[in-house]
Coordinates of N, CA and C in Angstrom, one line a residue:
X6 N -25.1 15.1 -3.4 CA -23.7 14.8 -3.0 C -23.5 15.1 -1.5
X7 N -24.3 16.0 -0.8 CA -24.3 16.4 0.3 C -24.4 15.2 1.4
X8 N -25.3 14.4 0.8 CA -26.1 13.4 1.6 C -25.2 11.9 1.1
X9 N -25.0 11.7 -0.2 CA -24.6 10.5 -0.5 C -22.9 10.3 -0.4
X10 N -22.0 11.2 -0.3 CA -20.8 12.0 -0.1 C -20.4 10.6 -1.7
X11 N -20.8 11.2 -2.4 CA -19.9 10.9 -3.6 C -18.4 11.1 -4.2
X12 N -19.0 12.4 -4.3 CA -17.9 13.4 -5.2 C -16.5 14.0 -4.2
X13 N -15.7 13.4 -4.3 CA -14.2 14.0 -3.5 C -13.3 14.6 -4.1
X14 N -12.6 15.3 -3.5 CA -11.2 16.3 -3.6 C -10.7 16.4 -3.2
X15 N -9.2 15.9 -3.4 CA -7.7 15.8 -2.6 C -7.0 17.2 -3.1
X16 N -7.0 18.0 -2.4 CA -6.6 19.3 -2.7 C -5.1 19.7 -1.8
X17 N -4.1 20.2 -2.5 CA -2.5 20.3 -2.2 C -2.1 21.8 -2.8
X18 N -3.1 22.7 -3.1 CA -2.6 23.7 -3.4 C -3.9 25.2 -3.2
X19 N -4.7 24.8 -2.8 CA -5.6 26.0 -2.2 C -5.3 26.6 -1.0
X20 N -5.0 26.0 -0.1 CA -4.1 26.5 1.0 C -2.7 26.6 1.1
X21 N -2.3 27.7 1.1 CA -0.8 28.5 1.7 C -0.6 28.8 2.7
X22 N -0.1 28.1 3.5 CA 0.6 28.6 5.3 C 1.1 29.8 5.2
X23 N 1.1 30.5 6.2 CA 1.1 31.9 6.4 C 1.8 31.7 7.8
X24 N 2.8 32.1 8.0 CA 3.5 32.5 9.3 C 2.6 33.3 10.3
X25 N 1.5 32.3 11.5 CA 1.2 33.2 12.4 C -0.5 33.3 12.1
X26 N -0.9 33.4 11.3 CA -2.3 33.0 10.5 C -2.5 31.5 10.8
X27 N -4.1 31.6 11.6 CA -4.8 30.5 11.9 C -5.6 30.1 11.4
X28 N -6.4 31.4 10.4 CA -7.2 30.9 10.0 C -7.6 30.9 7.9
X29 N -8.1 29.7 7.5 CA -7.8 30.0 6.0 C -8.8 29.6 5.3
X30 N -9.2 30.4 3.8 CA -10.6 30.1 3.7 C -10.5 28.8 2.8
X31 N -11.4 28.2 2.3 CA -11.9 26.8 2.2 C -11.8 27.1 0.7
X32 N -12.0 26.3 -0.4 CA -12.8 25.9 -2.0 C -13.7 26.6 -1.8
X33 N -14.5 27.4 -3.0 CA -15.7 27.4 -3.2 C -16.4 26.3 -3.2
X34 N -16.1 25.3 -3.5 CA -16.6 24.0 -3.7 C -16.5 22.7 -2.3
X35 N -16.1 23.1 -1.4 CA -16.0 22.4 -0.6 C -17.4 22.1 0.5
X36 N -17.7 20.8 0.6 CA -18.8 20.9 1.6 C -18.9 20.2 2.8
X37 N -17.4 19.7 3.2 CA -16.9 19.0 4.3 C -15.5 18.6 4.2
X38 N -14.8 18.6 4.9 CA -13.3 18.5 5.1 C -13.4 16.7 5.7
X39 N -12.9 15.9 5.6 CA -12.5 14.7 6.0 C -11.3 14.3 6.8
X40 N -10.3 15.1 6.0 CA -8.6 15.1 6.9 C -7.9 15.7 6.3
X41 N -6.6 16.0 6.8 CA -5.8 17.4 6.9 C -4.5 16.8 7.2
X42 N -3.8 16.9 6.1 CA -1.6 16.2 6.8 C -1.4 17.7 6.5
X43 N -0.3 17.7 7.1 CA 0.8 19.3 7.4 C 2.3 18.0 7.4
X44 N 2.9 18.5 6.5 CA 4.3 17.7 6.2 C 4.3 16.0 6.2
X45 N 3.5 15.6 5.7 CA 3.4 14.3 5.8 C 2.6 13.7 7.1
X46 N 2.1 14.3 8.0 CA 1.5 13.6 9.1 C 0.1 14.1 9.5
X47 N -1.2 13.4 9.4 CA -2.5 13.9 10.1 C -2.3 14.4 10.9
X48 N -3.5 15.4 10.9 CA -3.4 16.1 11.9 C -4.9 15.4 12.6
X49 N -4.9 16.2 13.9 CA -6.1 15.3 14.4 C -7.6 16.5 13.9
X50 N -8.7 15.7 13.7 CA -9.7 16.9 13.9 C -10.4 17.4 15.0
X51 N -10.6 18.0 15.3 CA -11.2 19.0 16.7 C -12.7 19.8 15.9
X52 N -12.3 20.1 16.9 CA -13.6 21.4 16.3 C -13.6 22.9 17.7
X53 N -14.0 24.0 17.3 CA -13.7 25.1 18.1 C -14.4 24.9 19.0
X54 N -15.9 24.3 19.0 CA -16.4 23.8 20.1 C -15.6 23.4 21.0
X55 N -15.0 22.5 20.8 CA -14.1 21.7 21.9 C -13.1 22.3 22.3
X56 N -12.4 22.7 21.8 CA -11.2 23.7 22.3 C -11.9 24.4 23.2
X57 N -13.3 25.5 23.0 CA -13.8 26.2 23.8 C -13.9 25.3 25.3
X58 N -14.9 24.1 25.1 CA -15.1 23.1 26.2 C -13.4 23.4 27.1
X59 N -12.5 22.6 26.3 CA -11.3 22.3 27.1 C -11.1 23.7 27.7
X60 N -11.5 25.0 27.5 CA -10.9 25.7 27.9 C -9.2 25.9 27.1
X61 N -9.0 26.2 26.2 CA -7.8 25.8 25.7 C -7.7 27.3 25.1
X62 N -7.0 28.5 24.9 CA -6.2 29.6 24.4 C -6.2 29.2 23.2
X63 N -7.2 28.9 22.2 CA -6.1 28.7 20.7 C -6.1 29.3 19.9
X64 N -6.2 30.8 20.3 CA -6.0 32.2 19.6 C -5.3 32.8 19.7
X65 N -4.3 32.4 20.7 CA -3.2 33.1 21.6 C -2.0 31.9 21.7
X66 N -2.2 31.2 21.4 CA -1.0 29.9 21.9 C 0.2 30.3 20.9
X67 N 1.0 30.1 21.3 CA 2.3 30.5 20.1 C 2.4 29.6 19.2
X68 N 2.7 30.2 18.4 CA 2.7 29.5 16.9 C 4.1 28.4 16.9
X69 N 3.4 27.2 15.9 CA 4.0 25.9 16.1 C 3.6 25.4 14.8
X70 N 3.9 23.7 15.0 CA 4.0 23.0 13.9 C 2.1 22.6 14.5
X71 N 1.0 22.8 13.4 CA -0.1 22.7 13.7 C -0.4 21.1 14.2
X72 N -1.0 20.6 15.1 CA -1.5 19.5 15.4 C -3.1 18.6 15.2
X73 N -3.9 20.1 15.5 CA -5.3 19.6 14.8 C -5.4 21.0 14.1
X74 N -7.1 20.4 13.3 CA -7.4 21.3 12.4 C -8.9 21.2 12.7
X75 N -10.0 22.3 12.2 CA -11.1 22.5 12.9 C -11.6 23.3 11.3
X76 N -12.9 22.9 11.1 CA -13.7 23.4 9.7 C -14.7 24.7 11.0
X77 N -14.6 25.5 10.3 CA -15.8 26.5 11.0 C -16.5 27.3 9.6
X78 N -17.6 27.0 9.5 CA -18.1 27.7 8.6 C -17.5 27.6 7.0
X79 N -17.2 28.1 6.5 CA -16.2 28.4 4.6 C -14.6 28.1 5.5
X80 N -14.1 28.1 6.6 CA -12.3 28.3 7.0 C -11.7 26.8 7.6
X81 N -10.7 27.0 7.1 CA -10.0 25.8 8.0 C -9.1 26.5 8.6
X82 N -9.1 25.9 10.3 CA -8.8 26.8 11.6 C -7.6 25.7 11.9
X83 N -6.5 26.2 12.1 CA -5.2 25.2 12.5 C -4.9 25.9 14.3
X84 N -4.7 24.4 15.2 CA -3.9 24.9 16.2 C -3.1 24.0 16.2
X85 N -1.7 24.3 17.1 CA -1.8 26.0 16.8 C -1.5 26.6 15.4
X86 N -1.5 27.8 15.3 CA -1.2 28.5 14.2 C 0.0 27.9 13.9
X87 N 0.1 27.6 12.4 CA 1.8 27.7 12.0 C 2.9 28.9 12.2
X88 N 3.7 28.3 12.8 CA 5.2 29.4 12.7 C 5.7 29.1 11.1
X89 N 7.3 29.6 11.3 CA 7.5 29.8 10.2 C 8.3 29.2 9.9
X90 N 8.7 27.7 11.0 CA 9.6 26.5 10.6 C 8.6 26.1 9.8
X91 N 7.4 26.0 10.4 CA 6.3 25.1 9.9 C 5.9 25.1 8.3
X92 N 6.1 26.6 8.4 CA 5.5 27.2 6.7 C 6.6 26.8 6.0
X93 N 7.7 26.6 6.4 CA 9.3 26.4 5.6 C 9.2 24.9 5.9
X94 N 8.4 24.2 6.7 CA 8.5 22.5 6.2 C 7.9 22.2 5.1
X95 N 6.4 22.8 5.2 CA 5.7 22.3 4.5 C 4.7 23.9 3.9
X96 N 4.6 24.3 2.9 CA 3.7 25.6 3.3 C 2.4 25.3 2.7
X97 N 2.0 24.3 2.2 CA 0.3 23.7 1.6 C 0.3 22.5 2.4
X98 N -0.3 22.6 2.9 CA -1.3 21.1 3.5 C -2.0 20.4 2.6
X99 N -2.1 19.2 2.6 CA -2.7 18.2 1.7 C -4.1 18.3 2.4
X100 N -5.3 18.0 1.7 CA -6.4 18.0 2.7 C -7.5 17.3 1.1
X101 N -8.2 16.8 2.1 CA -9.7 15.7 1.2 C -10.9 15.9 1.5
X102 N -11.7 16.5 0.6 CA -12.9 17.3 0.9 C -14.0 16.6 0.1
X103 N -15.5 16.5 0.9 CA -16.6 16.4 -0.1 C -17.1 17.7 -0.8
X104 N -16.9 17.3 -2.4 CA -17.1 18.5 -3.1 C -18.3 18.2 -3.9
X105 N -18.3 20.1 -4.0 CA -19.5 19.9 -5.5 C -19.1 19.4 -6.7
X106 N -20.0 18.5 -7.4 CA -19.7 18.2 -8.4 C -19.9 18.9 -9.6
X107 N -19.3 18.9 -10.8 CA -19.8 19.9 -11.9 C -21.3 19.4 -12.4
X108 N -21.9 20.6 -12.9 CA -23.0 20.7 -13.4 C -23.6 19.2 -14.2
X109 N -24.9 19.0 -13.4 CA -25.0 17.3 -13.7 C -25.9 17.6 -15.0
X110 N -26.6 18.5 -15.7 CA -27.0 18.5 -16.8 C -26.2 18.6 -18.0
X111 N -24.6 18.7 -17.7 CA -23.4 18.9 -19.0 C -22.7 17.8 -18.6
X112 N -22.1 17.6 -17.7 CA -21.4 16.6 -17.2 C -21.8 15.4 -16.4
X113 N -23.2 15.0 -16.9 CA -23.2 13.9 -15.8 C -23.3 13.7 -14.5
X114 N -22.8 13.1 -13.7 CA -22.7 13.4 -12.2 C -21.1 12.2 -12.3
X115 N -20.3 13.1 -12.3 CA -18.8 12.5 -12.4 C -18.6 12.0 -10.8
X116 N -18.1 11.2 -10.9 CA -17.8 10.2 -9.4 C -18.7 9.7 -9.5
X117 N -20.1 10.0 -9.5 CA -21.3 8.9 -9.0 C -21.3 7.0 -9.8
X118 N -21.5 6.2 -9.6 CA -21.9 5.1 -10.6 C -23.0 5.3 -11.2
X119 N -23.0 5.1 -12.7 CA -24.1 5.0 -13.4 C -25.0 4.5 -13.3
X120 N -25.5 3.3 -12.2 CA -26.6 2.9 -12.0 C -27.1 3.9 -10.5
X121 N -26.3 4.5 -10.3 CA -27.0 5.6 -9.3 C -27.3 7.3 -9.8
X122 N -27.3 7.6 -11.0 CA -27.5 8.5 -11.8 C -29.2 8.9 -11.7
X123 N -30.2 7.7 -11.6 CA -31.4 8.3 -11.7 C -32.2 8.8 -10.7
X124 N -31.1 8.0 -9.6 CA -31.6 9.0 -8.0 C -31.5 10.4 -7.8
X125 N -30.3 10.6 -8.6 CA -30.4 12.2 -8.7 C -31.8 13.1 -9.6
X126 N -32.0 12.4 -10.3 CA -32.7 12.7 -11.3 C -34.4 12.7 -10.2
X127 N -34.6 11.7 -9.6 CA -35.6 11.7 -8.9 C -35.6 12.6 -7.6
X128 N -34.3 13.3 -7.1 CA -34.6 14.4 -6.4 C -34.7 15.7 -6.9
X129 N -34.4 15.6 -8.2 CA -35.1 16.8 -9.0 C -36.2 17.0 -9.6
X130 N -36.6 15.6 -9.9 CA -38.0 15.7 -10.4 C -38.8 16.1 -8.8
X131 N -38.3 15.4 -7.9 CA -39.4 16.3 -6.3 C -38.8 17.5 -6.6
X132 N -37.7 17.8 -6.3 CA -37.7 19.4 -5.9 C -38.5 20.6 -6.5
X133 N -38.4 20.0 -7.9 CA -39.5 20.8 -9.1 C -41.3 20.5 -8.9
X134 N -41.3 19.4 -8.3 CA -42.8 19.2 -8.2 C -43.1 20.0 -6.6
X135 N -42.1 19.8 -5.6 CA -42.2 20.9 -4.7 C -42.4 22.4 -4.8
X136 N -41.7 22.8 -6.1 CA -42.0 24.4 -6.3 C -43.0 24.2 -7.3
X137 N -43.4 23.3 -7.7 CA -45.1 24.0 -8.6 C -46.5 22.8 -8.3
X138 N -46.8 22.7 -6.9 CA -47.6 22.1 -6.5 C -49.1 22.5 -7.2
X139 N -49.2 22.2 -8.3 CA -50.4 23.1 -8.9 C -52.1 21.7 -8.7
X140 N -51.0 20.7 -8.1 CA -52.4 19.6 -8.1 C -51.8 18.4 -6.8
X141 N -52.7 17.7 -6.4 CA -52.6 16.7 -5.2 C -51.5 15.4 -6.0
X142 N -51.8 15.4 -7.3 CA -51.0 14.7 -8.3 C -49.2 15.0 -8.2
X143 N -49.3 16.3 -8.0 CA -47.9 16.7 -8.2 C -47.0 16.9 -6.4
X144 N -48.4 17.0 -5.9 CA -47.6 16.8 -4.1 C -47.6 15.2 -3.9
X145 N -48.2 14.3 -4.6 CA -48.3 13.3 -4.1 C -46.6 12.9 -5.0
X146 N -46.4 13.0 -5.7 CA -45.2 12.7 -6.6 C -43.8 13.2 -5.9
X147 N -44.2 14.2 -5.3 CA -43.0 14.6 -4.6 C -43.0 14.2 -3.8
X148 N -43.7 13.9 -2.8 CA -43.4 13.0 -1.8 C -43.2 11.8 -2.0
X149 N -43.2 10.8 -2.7 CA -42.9 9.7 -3.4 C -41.8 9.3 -4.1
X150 N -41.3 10.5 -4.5 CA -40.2 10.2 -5.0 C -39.2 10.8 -3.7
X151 N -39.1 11.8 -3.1 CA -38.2 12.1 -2.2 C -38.6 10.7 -1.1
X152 N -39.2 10.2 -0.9 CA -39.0 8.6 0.1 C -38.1 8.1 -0.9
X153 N -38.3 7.6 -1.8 CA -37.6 6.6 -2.7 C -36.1 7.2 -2.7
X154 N -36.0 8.6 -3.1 CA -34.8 8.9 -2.8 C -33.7 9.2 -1.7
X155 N -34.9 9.1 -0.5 CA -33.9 8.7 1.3 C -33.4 7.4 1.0
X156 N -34.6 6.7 0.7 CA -34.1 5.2 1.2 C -32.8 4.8 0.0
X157 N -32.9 5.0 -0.9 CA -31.6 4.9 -1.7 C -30.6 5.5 -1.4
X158 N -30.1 6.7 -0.7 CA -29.0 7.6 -0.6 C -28.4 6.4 0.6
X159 N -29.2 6.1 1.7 CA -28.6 5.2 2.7 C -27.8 3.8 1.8
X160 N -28.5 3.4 1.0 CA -28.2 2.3 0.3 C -26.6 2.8 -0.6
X161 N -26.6 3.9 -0.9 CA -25.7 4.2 -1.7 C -24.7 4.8 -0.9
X162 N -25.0 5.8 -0.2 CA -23.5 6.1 1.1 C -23.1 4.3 1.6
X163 N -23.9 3.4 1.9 CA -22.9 1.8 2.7 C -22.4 1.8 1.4
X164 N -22.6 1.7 -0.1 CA -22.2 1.2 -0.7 C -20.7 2.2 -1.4
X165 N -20.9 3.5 -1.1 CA -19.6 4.3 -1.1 C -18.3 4.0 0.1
X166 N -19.1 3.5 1.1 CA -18.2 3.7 2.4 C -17.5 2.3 1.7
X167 N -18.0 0.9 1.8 CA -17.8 -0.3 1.6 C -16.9 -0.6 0.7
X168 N -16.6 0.3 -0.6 CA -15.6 0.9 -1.4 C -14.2 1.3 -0.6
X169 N -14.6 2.2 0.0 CA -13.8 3.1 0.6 C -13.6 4.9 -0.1
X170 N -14.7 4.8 -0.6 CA -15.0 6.1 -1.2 C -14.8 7.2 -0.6
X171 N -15.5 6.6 0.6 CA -16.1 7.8 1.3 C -15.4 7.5 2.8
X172 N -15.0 8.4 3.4 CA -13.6 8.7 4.5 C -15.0 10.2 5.6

């Protein structure tokens, strides 16, 4: 999912605005943020890199209605910080993340299409022939199948984006 960005999450209640607090931690399950509204309007995305670049205070700026938002690590980082109009406009941000999916030996691989089910299956048959390379048979298989499975993941992200799956 990391690679093919399948599996998504529109999430409206993990985050609570906090009067003055910039920074908030993410889903367990979250493996990329996509976009972020605060009362009905996007915010832009940045990143702390860039702020740094600009030279920009945004640890210290007074607290406001947030304008962008920045993923660092597990946190989503708002500048500026919300005040406490802000938290009283809106106090959960809407936000759309690439998530993990549940466990694909109980559940399948939910979001994926069923004709893309066995590519998963063929990066676990490498990953397993990677941890028990006991013969040239079993390295040669893992590399064989992990090709097969690059070249399809590209085939399958144009074919998520082309949907509009994938943001």
């Amino acid at each position: 999912n990391e690679l093919v960005e399948f599996h998504w999450t529109t999430d409206s209640s993990s985050v609570t605005l906090v009067n003055g607090t910039q920074e908030y931690s993410l889903p367990a399950d979250c493996i990329r943020v996509a976009w972020v509204e605060h009362n009905g309007t996007e915010l832009a995305k940045a990143s702390i890199e860039e702020w740094r670049s600009k030279e920009i205070d945004w640890r210290n700026e007074a607290a406001g209605f947030p304008r962008e938002w920045a993923m660092e690590g597990d946190r989503l980082v708002f500048y500026p910080k919300p005040s406490a109009a802000a938290v009283a406009a809106a106090a959960s941000p809407v936000f759309r993340y690439v998530s993990t999916p549940p466990n694909f030996s109980t559940n399948v691989a939910e979001q994926l299409a069923s004709q893309h089910h066995r590519y998963v299956v063929w990066h676990g048959v490498a990953e397993f022939s990677y941890c028990h390379p006991d013969s040239a048979v079993a390295a040669q298989r893992a590399e064989e199948l992990m090709k097969m499975f690059n070249e399809r993941v590209v085939a399958v992200k144009a074919y998520y984006e082309a949907r509009g799956l994938s943001r």
